[in-house]
Each structure stands twice: as C-alpha cells, then as structure tokens.
Short mmCIF file of C-alpha atoms and ligand atoms in Angstrom, two decimals:
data_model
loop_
_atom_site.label_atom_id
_atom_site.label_comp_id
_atom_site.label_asym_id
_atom_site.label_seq_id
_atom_site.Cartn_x
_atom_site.Cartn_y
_atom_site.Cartn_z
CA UNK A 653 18.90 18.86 48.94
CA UNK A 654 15.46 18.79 50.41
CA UNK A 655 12.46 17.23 48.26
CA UNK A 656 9.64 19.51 46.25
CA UNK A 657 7.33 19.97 48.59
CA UNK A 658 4.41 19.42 46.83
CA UNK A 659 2.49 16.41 48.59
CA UNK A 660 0.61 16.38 51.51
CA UNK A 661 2.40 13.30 53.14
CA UNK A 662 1.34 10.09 55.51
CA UNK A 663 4.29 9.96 57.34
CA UNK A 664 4.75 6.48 57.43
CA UNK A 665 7.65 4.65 55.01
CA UNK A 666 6.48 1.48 53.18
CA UNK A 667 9.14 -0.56 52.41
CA UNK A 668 7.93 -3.69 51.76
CA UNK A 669 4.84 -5.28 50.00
CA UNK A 670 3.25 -8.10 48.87
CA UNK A 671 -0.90 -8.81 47.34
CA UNK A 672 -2.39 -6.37 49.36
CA UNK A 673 -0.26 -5.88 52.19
CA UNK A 674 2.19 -3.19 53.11
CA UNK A 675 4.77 -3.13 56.12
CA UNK A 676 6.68 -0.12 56.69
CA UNK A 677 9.92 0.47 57.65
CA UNK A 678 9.12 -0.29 61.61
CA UNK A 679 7.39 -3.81 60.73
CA UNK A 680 3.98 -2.69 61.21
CA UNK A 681 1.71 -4.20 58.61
CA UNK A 682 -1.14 -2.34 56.68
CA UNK A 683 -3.71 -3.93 54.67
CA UNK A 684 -3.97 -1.74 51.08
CA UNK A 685 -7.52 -0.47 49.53
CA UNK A 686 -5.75 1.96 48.19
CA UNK A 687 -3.66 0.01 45.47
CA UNK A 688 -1.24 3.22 45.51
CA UNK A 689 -3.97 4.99 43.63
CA UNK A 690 -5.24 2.18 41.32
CA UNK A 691 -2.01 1.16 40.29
CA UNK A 692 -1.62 -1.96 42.04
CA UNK A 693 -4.07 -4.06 39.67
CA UNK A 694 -2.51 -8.18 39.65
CA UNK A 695 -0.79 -7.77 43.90
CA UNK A 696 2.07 -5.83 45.28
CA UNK A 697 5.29 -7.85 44.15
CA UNK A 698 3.50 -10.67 42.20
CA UNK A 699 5.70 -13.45 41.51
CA UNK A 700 4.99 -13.69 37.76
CA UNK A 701 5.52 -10.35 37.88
CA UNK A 702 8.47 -9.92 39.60
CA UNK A 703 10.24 -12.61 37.48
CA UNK A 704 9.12 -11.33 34.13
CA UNK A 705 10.90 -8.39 35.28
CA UNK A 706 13.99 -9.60 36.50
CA UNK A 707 14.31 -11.68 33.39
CA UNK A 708 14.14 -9.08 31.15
CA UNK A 709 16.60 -7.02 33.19
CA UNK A 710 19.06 -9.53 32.45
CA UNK A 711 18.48 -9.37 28.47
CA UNK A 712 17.80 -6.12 27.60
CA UNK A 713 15.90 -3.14 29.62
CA UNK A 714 16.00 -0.66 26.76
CA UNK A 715 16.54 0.32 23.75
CA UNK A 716 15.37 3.23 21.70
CA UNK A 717 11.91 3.70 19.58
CA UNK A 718 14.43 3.56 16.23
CA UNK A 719 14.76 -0.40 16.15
CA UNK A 720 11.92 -3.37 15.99
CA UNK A 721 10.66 -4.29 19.29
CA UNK A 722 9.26 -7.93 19.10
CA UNK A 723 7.97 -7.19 22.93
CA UNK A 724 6.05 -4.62 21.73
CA UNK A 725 4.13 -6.25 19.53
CA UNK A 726 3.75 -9.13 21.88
CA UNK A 727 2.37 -6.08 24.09
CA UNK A 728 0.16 -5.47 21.02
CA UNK A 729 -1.31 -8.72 20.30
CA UNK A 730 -1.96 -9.52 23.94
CA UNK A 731 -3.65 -5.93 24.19
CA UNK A 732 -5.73 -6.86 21.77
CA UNK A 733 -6.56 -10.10 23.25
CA UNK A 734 -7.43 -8.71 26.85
CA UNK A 735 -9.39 -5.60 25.77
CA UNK A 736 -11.08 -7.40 22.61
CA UNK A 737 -10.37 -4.13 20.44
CA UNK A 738 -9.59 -6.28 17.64
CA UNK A 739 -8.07 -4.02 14.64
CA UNK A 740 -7.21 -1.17 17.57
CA UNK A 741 -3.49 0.16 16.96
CA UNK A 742 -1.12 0.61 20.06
CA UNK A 743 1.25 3.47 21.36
CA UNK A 744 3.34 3.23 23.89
CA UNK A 745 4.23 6.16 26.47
CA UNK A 746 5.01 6.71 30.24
CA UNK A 747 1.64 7.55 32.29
CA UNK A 748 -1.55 8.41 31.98
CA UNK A 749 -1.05 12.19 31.56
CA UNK A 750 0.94 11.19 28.55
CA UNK A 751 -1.30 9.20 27.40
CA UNK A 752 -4.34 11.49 27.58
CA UNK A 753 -2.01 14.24 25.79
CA UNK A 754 -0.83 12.16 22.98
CA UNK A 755 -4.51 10.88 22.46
CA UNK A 756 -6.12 14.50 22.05
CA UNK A 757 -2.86 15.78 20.05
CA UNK A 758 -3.77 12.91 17.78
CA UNK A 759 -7.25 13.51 18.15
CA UNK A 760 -6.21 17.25 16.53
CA UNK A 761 -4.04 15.73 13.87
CA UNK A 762 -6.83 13.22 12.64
CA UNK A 763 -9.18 15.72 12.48
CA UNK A 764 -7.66 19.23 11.74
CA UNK A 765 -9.89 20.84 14.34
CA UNK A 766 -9.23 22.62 17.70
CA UNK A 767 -12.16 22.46 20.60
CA UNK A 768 -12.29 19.50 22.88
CA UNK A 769 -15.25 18.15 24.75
CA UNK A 770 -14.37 17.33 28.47
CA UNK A 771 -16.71 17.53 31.82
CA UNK A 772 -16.95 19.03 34.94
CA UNK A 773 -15.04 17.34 37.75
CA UNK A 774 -12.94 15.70 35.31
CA UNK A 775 -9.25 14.97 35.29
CA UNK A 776 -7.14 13.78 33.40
CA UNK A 777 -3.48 14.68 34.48
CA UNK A 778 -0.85 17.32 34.56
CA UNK A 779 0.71 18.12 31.59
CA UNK A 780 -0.19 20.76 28.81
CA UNK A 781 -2.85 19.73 27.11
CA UNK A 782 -4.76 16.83 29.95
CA UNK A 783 -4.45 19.55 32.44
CA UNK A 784 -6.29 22.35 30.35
CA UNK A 785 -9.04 19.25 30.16
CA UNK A 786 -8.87 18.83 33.72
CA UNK A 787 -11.51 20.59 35.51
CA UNK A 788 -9.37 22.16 38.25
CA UNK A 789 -8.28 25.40 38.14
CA UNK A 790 -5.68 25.42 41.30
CA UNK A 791 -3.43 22.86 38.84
CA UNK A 792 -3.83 24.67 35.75
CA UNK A 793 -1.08 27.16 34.76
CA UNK A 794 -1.72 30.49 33.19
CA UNK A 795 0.20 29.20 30.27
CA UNK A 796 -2.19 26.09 30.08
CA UNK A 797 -5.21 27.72 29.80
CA UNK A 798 -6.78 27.62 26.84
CA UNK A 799 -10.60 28.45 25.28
CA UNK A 800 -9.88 25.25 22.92
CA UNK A 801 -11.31 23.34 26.04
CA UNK A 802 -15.24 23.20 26.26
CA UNK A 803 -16.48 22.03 30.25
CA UNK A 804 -19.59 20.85 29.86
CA UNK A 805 -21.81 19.00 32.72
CA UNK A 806 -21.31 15.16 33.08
CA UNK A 807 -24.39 13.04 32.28
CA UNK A 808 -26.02 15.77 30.64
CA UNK A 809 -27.29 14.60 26.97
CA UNK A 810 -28.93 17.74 26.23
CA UNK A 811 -25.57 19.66 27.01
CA UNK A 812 -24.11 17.75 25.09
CA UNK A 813 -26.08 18.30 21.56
CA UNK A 814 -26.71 21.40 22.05
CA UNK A 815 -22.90 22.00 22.37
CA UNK A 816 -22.45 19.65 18.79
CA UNK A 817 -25.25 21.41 16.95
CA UNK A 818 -23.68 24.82 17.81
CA UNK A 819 -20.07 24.15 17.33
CA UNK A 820 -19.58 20.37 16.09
CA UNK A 821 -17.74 21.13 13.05
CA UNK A 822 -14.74 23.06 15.56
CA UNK A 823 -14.89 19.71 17.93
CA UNK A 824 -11.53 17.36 17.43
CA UNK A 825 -12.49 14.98 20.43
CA UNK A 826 -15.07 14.88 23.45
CA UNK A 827 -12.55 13.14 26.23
CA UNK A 828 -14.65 11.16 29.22
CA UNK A 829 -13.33 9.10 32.59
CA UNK A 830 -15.89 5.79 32.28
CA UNK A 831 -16.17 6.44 35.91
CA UNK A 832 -14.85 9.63 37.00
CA UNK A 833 -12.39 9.06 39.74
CA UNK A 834 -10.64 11.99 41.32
CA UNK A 835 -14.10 13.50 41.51
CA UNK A 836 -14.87 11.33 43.84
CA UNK A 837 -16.27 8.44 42.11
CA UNK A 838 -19.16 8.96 39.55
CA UNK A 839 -19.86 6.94 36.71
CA UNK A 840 -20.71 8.04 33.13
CA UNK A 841 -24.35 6.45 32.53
CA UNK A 842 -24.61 4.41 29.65
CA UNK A 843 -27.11 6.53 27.74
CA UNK A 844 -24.45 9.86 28.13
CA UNK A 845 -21.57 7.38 26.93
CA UNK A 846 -23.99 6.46 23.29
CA UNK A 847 -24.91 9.88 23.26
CA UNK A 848 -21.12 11.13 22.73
CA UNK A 849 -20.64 8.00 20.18
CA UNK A 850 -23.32 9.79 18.38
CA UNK A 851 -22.56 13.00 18.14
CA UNK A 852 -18.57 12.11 17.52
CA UNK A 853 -20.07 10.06 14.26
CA UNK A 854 -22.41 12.59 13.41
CA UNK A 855 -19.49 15.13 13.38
CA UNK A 856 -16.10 13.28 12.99
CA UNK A 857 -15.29 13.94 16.08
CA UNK A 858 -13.12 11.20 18.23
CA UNK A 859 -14.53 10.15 20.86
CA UNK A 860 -11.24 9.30 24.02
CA UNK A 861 -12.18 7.21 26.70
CA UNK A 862 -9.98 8.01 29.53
CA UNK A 863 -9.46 4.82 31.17
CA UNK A 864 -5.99 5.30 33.59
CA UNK A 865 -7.72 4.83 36.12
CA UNK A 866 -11.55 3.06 35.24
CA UNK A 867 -9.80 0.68 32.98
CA UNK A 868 -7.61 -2.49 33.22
CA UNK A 869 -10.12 -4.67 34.49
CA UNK A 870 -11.39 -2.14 37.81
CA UNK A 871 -14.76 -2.02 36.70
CA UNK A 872 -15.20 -5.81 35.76
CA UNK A 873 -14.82 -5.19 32.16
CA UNK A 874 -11.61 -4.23 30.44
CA UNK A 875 -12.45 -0.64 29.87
CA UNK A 876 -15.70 0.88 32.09
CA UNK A 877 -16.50 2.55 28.97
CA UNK A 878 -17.28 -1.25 27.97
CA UNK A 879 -20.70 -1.30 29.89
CA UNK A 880 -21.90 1.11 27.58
CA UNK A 881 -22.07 -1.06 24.52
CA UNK A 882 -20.26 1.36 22.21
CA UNK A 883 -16.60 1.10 21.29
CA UNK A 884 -14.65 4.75 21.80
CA UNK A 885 -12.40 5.91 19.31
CA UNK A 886 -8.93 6.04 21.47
CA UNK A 887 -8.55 4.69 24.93
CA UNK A 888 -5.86 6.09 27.13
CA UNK A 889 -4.38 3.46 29.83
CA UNK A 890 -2.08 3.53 32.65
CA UNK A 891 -2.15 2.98 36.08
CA UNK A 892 -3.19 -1.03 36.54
CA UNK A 893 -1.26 -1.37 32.86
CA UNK A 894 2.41 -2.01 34.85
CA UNK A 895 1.08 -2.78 38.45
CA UNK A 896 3.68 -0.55 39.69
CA UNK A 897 5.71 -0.32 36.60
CA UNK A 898 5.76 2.79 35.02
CA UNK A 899 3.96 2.89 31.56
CA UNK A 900 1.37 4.17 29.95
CA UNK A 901 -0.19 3.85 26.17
CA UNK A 902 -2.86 4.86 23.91
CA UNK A 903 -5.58 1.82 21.82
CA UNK A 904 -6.56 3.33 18.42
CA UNK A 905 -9.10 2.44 16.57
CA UNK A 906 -8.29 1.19 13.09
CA UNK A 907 -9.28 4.40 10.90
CA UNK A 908 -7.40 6.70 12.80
CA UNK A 909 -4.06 6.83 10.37
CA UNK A 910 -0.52 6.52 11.74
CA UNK A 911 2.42 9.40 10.22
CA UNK A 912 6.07 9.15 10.93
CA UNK A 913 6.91 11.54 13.39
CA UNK A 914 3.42 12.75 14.44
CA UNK A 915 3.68 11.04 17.96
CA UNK A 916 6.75 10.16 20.29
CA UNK A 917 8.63 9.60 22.86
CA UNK A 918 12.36 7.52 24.09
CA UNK A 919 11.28 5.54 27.04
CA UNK A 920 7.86 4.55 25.44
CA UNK A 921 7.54 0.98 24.83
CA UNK A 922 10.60 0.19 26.47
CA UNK A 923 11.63 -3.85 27.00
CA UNK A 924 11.36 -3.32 30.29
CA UNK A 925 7.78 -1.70 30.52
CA UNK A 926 6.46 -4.02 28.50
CA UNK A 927 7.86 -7.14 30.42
CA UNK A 928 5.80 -5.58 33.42
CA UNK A 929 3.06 -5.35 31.37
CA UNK A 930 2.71 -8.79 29.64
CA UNK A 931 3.28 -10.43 32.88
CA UNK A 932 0.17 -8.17 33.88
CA UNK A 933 -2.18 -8.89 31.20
CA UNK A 934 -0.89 -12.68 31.69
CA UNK A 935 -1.52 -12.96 35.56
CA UNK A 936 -5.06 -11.29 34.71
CA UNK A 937 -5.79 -13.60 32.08
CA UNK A 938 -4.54 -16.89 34.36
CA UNK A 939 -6.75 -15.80 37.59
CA UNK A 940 -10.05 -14.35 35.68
CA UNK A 941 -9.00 -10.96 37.62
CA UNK A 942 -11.76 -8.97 35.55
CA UNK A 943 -14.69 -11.67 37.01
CA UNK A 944 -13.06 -11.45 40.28
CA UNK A 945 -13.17 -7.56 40.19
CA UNK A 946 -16.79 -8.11 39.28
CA UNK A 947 -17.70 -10.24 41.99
CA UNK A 948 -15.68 -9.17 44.72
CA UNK A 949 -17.06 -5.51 43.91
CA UNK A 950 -20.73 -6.39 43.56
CA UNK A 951 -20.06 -8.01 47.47
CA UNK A 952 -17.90 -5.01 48.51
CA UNK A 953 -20.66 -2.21 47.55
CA UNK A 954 -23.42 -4.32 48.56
CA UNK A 955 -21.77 -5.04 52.52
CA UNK A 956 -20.97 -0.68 52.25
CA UNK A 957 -24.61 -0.27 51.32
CA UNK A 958 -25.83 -2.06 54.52
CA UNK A 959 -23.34 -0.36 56.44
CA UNK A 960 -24.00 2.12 59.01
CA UNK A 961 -22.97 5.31 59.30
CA UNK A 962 -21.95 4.75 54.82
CA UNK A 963 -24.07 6.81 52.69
CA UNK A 964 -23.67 7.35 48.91
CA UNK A 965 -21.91 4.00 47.92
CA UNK A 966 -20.81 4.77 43.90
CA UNK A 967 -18.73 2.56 41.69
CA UNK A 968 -18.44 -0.81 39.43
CA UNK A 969 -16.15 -3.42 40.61
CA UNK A 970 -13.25 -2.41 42.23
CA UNK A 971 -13.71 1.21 41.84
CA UNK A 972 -15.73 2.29 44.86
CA UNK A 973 -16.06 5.14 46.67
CA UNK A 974 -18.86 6.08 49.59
CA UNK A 975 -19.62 9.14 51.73
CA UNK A 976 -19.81 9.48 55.45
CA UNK A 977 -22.35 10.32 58.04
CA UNK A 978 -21.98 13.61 59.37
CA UNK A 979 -18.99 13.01 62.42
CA UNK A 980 -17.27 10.20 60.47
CA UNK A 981 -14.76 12.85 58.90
CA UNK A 982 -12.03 11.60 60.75
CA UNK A 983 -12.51 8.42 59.51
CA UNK A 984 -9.72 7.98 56.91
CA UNK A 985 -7.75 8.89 59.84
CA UNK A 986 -8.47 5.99 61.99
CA UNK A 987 -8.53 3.41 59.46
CA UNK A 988 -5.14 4.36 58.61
CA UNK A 989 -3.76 4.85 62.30
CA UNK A 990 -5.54 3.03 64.23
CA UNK A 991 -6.68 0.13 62.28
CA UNK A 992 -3.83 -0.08 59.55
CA UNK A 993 -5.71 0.53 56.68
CA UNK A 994 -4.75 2.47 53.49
CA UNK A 995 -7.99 3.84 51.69
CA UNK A 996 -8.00 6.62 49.40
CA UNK A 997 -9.88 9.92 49.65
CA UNK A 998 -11.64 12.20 47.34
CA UNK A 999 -12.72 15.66 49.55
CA UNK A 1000 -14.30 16.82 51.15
CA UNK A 1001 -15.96 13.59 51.73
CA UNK A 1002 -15.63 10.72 50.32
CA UNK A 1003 -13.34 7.55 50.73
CA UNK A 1004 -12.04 6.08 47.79
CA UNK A 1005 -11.19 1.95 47.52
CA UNK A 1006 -9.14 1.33 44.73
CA UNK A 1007 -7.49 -2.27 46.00
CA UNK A 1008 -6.39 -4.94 43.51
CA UNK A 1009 -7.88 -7.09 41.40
CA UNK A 1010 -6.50 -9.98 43.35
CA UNK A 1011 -7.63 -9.17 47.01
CA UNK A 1012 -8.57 -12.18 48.62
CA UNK A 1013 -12.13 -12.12 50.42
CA UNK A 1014 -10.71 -12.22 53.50
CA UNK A 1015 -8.71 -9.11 53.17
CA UNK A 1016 -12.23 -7.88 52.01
CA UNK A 1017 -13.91 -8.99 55.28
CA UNK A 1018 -11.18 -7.94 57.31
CA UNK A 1019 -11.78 -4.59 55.74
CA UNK A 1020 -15.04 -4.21 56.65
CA UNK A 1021 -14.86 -5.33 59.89
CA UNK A 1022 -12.05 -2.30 60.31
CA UNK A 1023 -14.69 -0.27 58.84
CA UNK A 1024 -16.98 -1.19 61.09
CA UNK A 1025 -14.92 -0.83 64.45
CA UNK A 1026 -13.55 2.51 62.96
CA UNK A 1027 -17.43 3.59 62.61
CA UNK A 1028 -17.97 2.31 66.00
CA UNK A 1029 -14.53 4.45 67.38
CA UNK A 1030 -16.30 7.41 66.41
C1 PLP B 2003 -8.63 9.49 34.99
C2 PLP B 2003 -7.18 9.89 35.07
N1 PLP B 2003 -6.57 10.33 33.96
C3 PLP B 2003 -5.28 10.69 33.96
C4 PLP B 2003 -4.52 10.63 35.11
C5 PLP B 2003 -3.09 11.06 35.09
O1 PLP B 2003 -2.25 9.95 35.22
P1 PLP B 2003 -0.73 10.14 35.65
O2 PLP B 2003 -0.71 10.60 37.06
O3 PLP B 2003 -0.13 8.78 35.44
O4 PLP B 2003 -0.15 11.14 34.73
C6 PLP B 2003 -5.13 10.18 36.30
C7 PLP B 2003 -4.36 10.13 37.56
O5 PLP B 2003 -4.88 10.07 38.65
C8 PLP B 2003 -6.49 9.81 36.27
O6 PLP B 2003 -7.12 9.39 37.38
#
C-alpha cells in the first residue's frame, strides 16, 4: 500500500533527536529551527519528558472520558498556573484543528448565533468548521463552505466595527492567531486585539484566541494574545502543549457554561497525553522557558535585522519569520542541504523559525553563522 500523497516531502528520514538536533537515518546531523512546525516547545526527547511518559505507559495510557481522571485535573490546575487564567475551564482534545472546532461550536452553543469573525490570511486547520475559518480556498471543500464565515482584513479596527454595528447581533465569535503564522508571520497589534474585546462585550460575542501555534510560551508570554492586555474568551492550544505528543485543548473562561454532552471526544484527555503535557508545563516552569523565549528572540530578530541580504524580520520571541533579498530564493534550500539546517517556510517568500524554547545560544549562533555562509553561497 503506497502512502496519500498529499505532502510535498524533504526526502531525508529523521530518526533520531534530541534539544534541537536531528540525525537521520544515514548519521548526518541537522540542527532544527523548525521545531517540526512549532511543536517541539521544551527539546526533542527531553528527559523529563521522556520519563513522564514512559512512567505513565507502565500505569495506565488510557482510559475513556466516562471515569474521573485525577491527571486531568492535575493538567487543569497546572494550566491554570502556567497561563495565569485563573477561573478558565479546560477541555481536552487531539490537535489544534480540534481545538479551534470545538471552541467556535461552543462559541455557537453559548451564544445561539451563527456568523464568525475570522481574517484574511488566517488559518486555523482542516476540519469542518476551522477550515471554513481558514482563509484558503485550495483546502476548503465545497461541502465546507459556508456564508456563516465573515473574512475581514487583519489589523483593520474600522473593519472591524463597521462589521459589529451592521451585523453584531448574528456574530457567535470573532476567532484571531495572536501572531498569524502560516501567513507568514504577522502579528495582531495590540490596539486590533482591544478592539475585538470590545466589540465581543459590546455584543456578546466570544472572542477565541487561536494560540496552536503563537501560544505555549513562543512569543515570551503564555498566550501572544497576552501582550495585548485583554484576556480572550476561549483559547485554543496545541502544538508546543505535548512537545511531540499529540494533544490539543480548549481554556474557557469562567462564564461560558459547561452541558453534558455538548462537547466530546474518546482520546481527549487521555493519561497518556496529559503525562506529556505536565512534564511540559513542568520542564517550562523549571528552566523559565517563556523568559528564555523572550530573550533568546529579542537577540535572534535583532542579529536577522542586521543581517544582509534579510529584509522584513516579523515576530515575538521564538516566532520569527523574515523575507529575502531578491536571489536568496533558494535559500531554504541550502540551509537545509548544504548547511544542515531545518527552517520552515511560508511562500512565496519568507522563512519561518519556529525552534524550541530551550535552544541553547550556541545553536542560535551557529544558526546564524549558517545563515550567513548560505547568504554568502548565493
Ligand atoms: C494557528 C493554527 N491553528 C490551527 C492549526 C491546526 O492545527 P493541527 O494541524 O494540529 O490541526 C495550525 C496548524 O498549523 C495553526 O498554525
């Protein structure tokens, strides 16, 4: 049986890993700005990790959503802890598409209403509902499309109440990335990020911060949408959440109401999951990962600013991306082949960085010295 061919593949095999270095399956080493597409938040194959894991495996991996889980509300209180969303409730799913779904299904179910808010260039994943939010036509299906779905443009204020004084009473959530990531790296300014707080009061509208892939720490606070100054209604995590592990979930603030039945899933939540994600939250916690994000991104965009042949250098923390110089296109290219560097892309021209939390400054300065000869190469 051949595989779905649906991604455009490196073809190299990684089959080992560890902080922020690959090897594939010939020995060759890479070093990773990539982070597997923000995933890898606390190091590939973490120790703490690793073992939280294993131990786990040997009690239980899983059992269904129809018994108490104390994990889960371990999950919960160190959530709460981390991300300082005191009275927030938590749901537990599989990824961030899931996540995003459930939160704008609830988002319907709190408020009885239809329309949701979302912004050009956005995504926020593949399944029914997150895709027909996801500013991309080639992924959505003709039986996702939907006129429920309102695309309005990003860091546009004015958009934005003229849309609520038109149609606010039809408006069940506005859904935003803190720092828009597949786009190609593009933050949501502070001012746009109050604005929607606004208008959401103003209407009873919820406002969803999509953070799978700004949150967790990337930006230097737990959730980008943190800068702003204005708590968000639901906040959808993922990718850093497991570092690897698959799970997603959903933070809900506390007057948003709970109903048997109205949200769910089987492997949600499972022991398993949430080992990977305690031991997550508890390596972050131990090695200030959120200040380190903070700091080691302030130095990363700052070297990329004085960089030649860089333009464009976007981002907060470790969430970064840059453009190139006219004749640099090939430059993902030779990092990768030639100097052994993972980054990620975002076409048609931007390069992505997306390493973890815990990359050492060295593995910083050894990236920009790559950067530098790869510049130099072309
Ligand atoms: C902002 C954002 N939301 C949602 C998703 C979807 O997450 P997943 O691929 O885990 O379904 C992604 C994935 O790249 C994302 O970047």
């Amino acid at each position: 049986m051949s595989l779905f061919n649906v991604y455009p593949l490196n073809p190299i095999a990684i089959t080992k890993a560890a902080g922020s270095r690959v090897w594939d399956d010939k020995g060759q080493e890479y070093l990773d700005m990539y982070g597997g597409h923000a995933v890898i938040s606390i190091g590939h194959t973490q120790p703490h990790w690793v073992k939280r894991i294993e131990d786990q495996l040997h009690a239980i991996a899983f059992y269904s959503n129809s018994v108490v889980m104390p994990i889960q509300e371990e999950l919960a209180t160190a959530l709460n802890d981390i991300s300082g969303k005191k009275d927030f409730q938590l749901f537990l799913c599989n990824s961030g598409a899931e996540a995003n779904e459930n939160a704008l299904k609830l988002a319907s179910f709190h408020t009885g209403r239809k329309k949701i808010v979302a912004f050009k260039k956005a995504f926020h994943g593949r399944t029914s509902l997150a895709v027909a939010a996801t500013d991309n036509p080639n992924i959505v299906a003709p039986v996702n499309e939907t006129d429920n779905v309102l695309f309005l443009p990003f860091n546009d204020i004015t958009a934005l109440q003229k849309c609520f004084a038109d149609q606010g009473t039809s408006i069940a959530a506005v859904i935003i990335e803190g720092i828009q990531g597949v786009a190609g790296i593009y933050e949501a300014d502070d001012a746009f990020l109050q604005a929607i707080r606004k208008c959401c009061d103003d209407s009873g509208a919820v406002y969803i911060a999509d953070s799978v892939q700004c949150g967790y720490g990337r930006s230097g606070q737990f959730f980008a949408h943190d800068h702003a100054g204005v708590n968000a209604d639901i906040y959808s995590m993922a990718k850093g959440m497991g570092n690897g592990f698959p799970i997603g979930g959903i933070l809900i603030a506390p007057h948003i109401q709970a109903k048997f039945g109205m949200l769910g899933t089987t492997f949600g939540g499972n022991p398993l999951a949430c080992a990977a994600a305690l031991a997550v939250i508890e390596v972050m916690q131990q090695d200030h990962l959120i200040k380190a994000a903070e700091e080691k991104g302030n130095y990363l965009i700052n070297a990329l600013k004085n960089t030649e042949g860089v333009k464009a250098v976007r981002g907060r923390g470790l969430m970064i991306g840059f453009e190139m110089e006219a004749g640099l296109e090939d430059l993902p290219k030779v990092l990768l082949n030639d100097l052994k560097i993972f980054t990620g892309e975002a076409k048609p021209n931007v390069i992505r960085l997306l390493p973890s939390l815990a990359i050492s400054m060295e593995d910083i300065n050894l990236f920009l010295i790559g950067l530098n000869n790869a510049i130099q190469v072309l």
